[in-house]
Short mmCIF file of the C-alpha atoms (twelve columns), coordinates in Angstrom:
data_MODEL
# 
_entry.id   MODEL 
# 
loop_
_atom_site.group_PDB 
_atom_site.id 
_atom_site.type_symbol 
_atom_site.label_atom_id 
_atom_site.label_alt_id 
_atom_site.label_comp_id 
_atom_site.label_asym_id 
_atom_site.label_seq_id 
_atom_site.Cartn_x 
_atom_site.Cartn_y 
_atom_site.Cartn_z 
_atom_site.pdbx_PDB_model_num 
ATOM 1  C CA . ARG A 1  -12.124 -7.236  -16.102 1 
ATOM 2  C CA . HIS A 2  -9.202  -6.882  -18.466 1 
ATOM 3  C CA . LEU A 3  -7.493  -3.830  -17.041 1 
ATOM 4  C CA . LEU A 4  -4.578  -4.078  -19.414 1 
ATOM 5  C CA . LEU A 5  -6.861  -3.762  -22.422 1 
ATOM 6  C CA . ARG A 6  -8.233  -0.354  -21.458 1 
ATOM 7  C CA . PRO A 7  -7.415  2.654   -23.635 1 
ATOM 8  C CA . ARG A 8  -4.187  4.400   -22.666 1 
ATOM 9  C CA . GLY A 9  -5.942  7.508   -21.399 1 
ATOM 10 C CA . PHE A 10 -8.130  5.460   -19.084 1 
ATOM 11 C CA . PHE A 11 -5.488  5.117   -16.366 1 
ATOM 12 C CA . SER A 12 -4.285  8.691   -16.483 1 
ATOM 13 C CA . ASP A 13 -7.906  9.879   -16.356 1 
ATOM 14 C CA . LEU A 14 -8.508  7.710   -13.280 1 
ATOM 15 C CA . LYS A 15 -5.463  9.090   -11.542 1 
ATOM 16 C CA . GLU A 16 -6.410  12.674  -12.275 1 
ATOM 17 C CA . THR A 17 -10.071 12.237  -11.399 1 
ATOM 18 C CA . LEU A 18 -9.957  9.805   -8.483  1 
ATOM 19 C CA . GLY A 19 -6.320  9.786   -7.423  1 
ATOM 20 C CA . ILE A 20 -5.988  6.097   -8.352  1 
ATOM 21 C CA . ASP A 21 -2.580  4.932   -9.573  1 
ATOM 22 C CA . ALA A 22 -2.637  2.726   -12.685 1 
ATOM 23 C CA . SER A 23 0.274   0.615   -11.454 1 
ATOM 24 C CA . GLU A 24 -1.548  -0.097  -8.208  1 
ATOM 25 C CA . LEU A 25 -4.689  -1.124  -10.101 1 
ATOM 26 C CA . THR A 26 -2.672  -3.507  -12.238 1 
ATOM 27 C CA . LEU A 27 -0.876  -4.984  -9.223  1 
ATOM 28 C CA . ASN A 28 -4.162  -5.492  -7.377  1 
ATOM 29 C CA . PHE A 29 -5.588  -7.224  -10.442 1 
ATOM 30 C CA . TYR A 30 -2.752  -9.770  -10.361 1 
ATOM 31 C CA . ARG A 31 -2.515  -10.043 -6.570  1 
ATOM 32 C CA . LYS A 32 -6.071  -11.355 -6.451  1 
ATOM 33 C CA . ARG A 33 -5.268  -14.041 -8.976  1 
ATOM 34 C CA . VAL A 34 -2.039  -15.045 -7.237  1 
ATOM 35 C CA . ALA A 35 -3.919  -15.322 -3.933  1 
ATOM 36 C CA . GLU A 36 -6.517  -17.572 -5.560  1 
ATOM 37 C CA . VAL A 37 -3.851  -19.803 -7.142  1 
ATOM 38 C CA . ASN A 38 -2.099  -20.091 -3.784  1 
ATOM 39 C CA . ARG A 39 -5.391  -20.871 -2.041  1 
ATOM 40 C CA . LEU A 40 -5.880  -23.828 -4.403  1 
ATOM 41 C CA . GLU A 41 -2.365  -25.194 -3.885  1 
ATOM 42 C CA . SER A 42 -3.060  -27.787 -1.168  1 
ATOM 43 C CA . LYS A 43 -6.169  -29.057 -2.975  1 
ATOM 44 C CA . ILE A 44 -4.214  -29.528 -6.214  1 
ATOM 45 C CA . GLN A 45 -1.210  -31.080 -4.456  1 
ATOM 46 C CA . ALA A 46 -3.495  -33.722 -2.966  1 
ATOM 47 C CA . LEU A 47 -4.494  -34.976 -6.432  1 
ATOM 48 C CA . SER A 48 -2.961  -38.166 -7.761  1 
ATOM 49 C CA . ASN A 49 -1.050  -38.036 -11.040 1 
ATOM 50 C CA . ASP A 50 -4.061  -39.503 -12.841 1 
ATOM 51 C CA . GLU A 51 -6.432  -36.980 -11.254 1 
ATOM 52 C CA . LEU A 52 -4.071  -34.151 -12.157 1 
ATOM 53 C CA . ARG A 53 -3.930  -35.408 -15.751 1 
ATOM 54 C CA . ALA A 54 -7.741  -35.619 -15.852 1 
ATOM 55 C CA . LYS A 55 -8.001  -31.912 -15.073 1 
ATOM 56 C CA . THR A 56 -7.225  -31.145 -18.734 1 
ATOM 57 C CA . ASP A 57 -10.369 -32.933 -19.894 1 
ATOM 58 C CA . GLU A 58 -12.339 -31.361 -17.041 1 
ATOM 59 C CA . PHE A 59 -11.237 -27.885 -18.156 1 
ATOM 60 C CA . ARG A 60 -12.196 -28.654 -21.769 1 
ATOM 61 C CA . ASP A 61 -15.616 -29.864 -20.653 1 
ATOM 62 C CA . ARG A 62 -16.160 -26.781 -18.517 1 
ATOM 63 C CA . LEU A 63 -15.219 -24.506 -21.408 1 
ATOM 64 C CA . ARG A 64 -17.603 -26.368 -23.714 1 
ATOM 65 C CA . ALA A 65 -20.309 -25.984 -21.067 1 
ATOM 66 C CA . GLY A 66 -19.986 -22.220 -21.203 1 
ATOM 67 C CA . GLU A 67 -17.393 -21.277 -18.622 1 
ATOM 68 C CA . THR A 68 -14.827 -18.784 -19.857 1 
ATOM 69 C CA . GLU A 69 -11.059 -18.999 -19.811 1 
ATOM 70 C CA . ASP A 70 -11.119 -16.348 -17.088 1 
ATOM 71 C CA . ASP A 71 -13.406 -18.617 -15.033 1 
ATOM 72 C CA . ILE A 72 -10.874 -21.458 -14.997 1 
ATOM 73 C CA . LEU A 73 -7.689  -19.381 -15.148 1 
ATOM 74 C CA . CYS A 74 -6.560  -19.637 -11.527 1 
ATOM 75 C CA . GLU A 75 -7.351  -23.323 -11.178 1 
ATOM 76 C CA . ALA A 76 -5.675  -24.118 -14.489 1 
ATOM 77 C CA . PHE A 77 -2.583  -22.195 -13.449 1 
ATOM 78 C CA . ALA A 78 -2.492  -24.057 -10.127 1 
ATOM 79 C CA . VAL A 79 -2.710  -27.372 -12.001 1 
ATOM 80 C CA . VAL A 80 0.084   -26.408 -14.400 1 
ATOM 81 C CA . ARG A 81 2.259   -25.236 -11.528 1 
ATOM 82 C CA . GLU A 82 1.766   -28.527 -9.686  1 
ATOM 83 C CA . ALA A 83 2.402   -30.571 -12.836 1 
ATOM 84 C CA . SER A 84 5.656   -28.690 -13.412 1 
ATOM 85 C CA . ARG A 85 6.787   -29.583 -9.890  1 
ATOM 86 C CA . ARG A 86 6.191   -33.265 -10.503 1 
ATOM 87 C CA . VAL A 87 8.273   -33.622 -13.673 1 
# 
């Protein structure tokens, strides 16, 4: 899940054993997240300012309910990106 936290030898071992490039693994890791953020864009843009503001409390509630930061990461980033466009 956290590719960047793997031991240094992990990537070189993968490349030697499976022919997988560490840079490509890292890029794919982030490409998936960028695609998800972009997929959420129209949904987040449709929110009113008050609804956008309420997302903060929603995220806090979801975290308290057991979701992880990774679970809300893409949606939270999409909300922050939209909020930054509105200021």
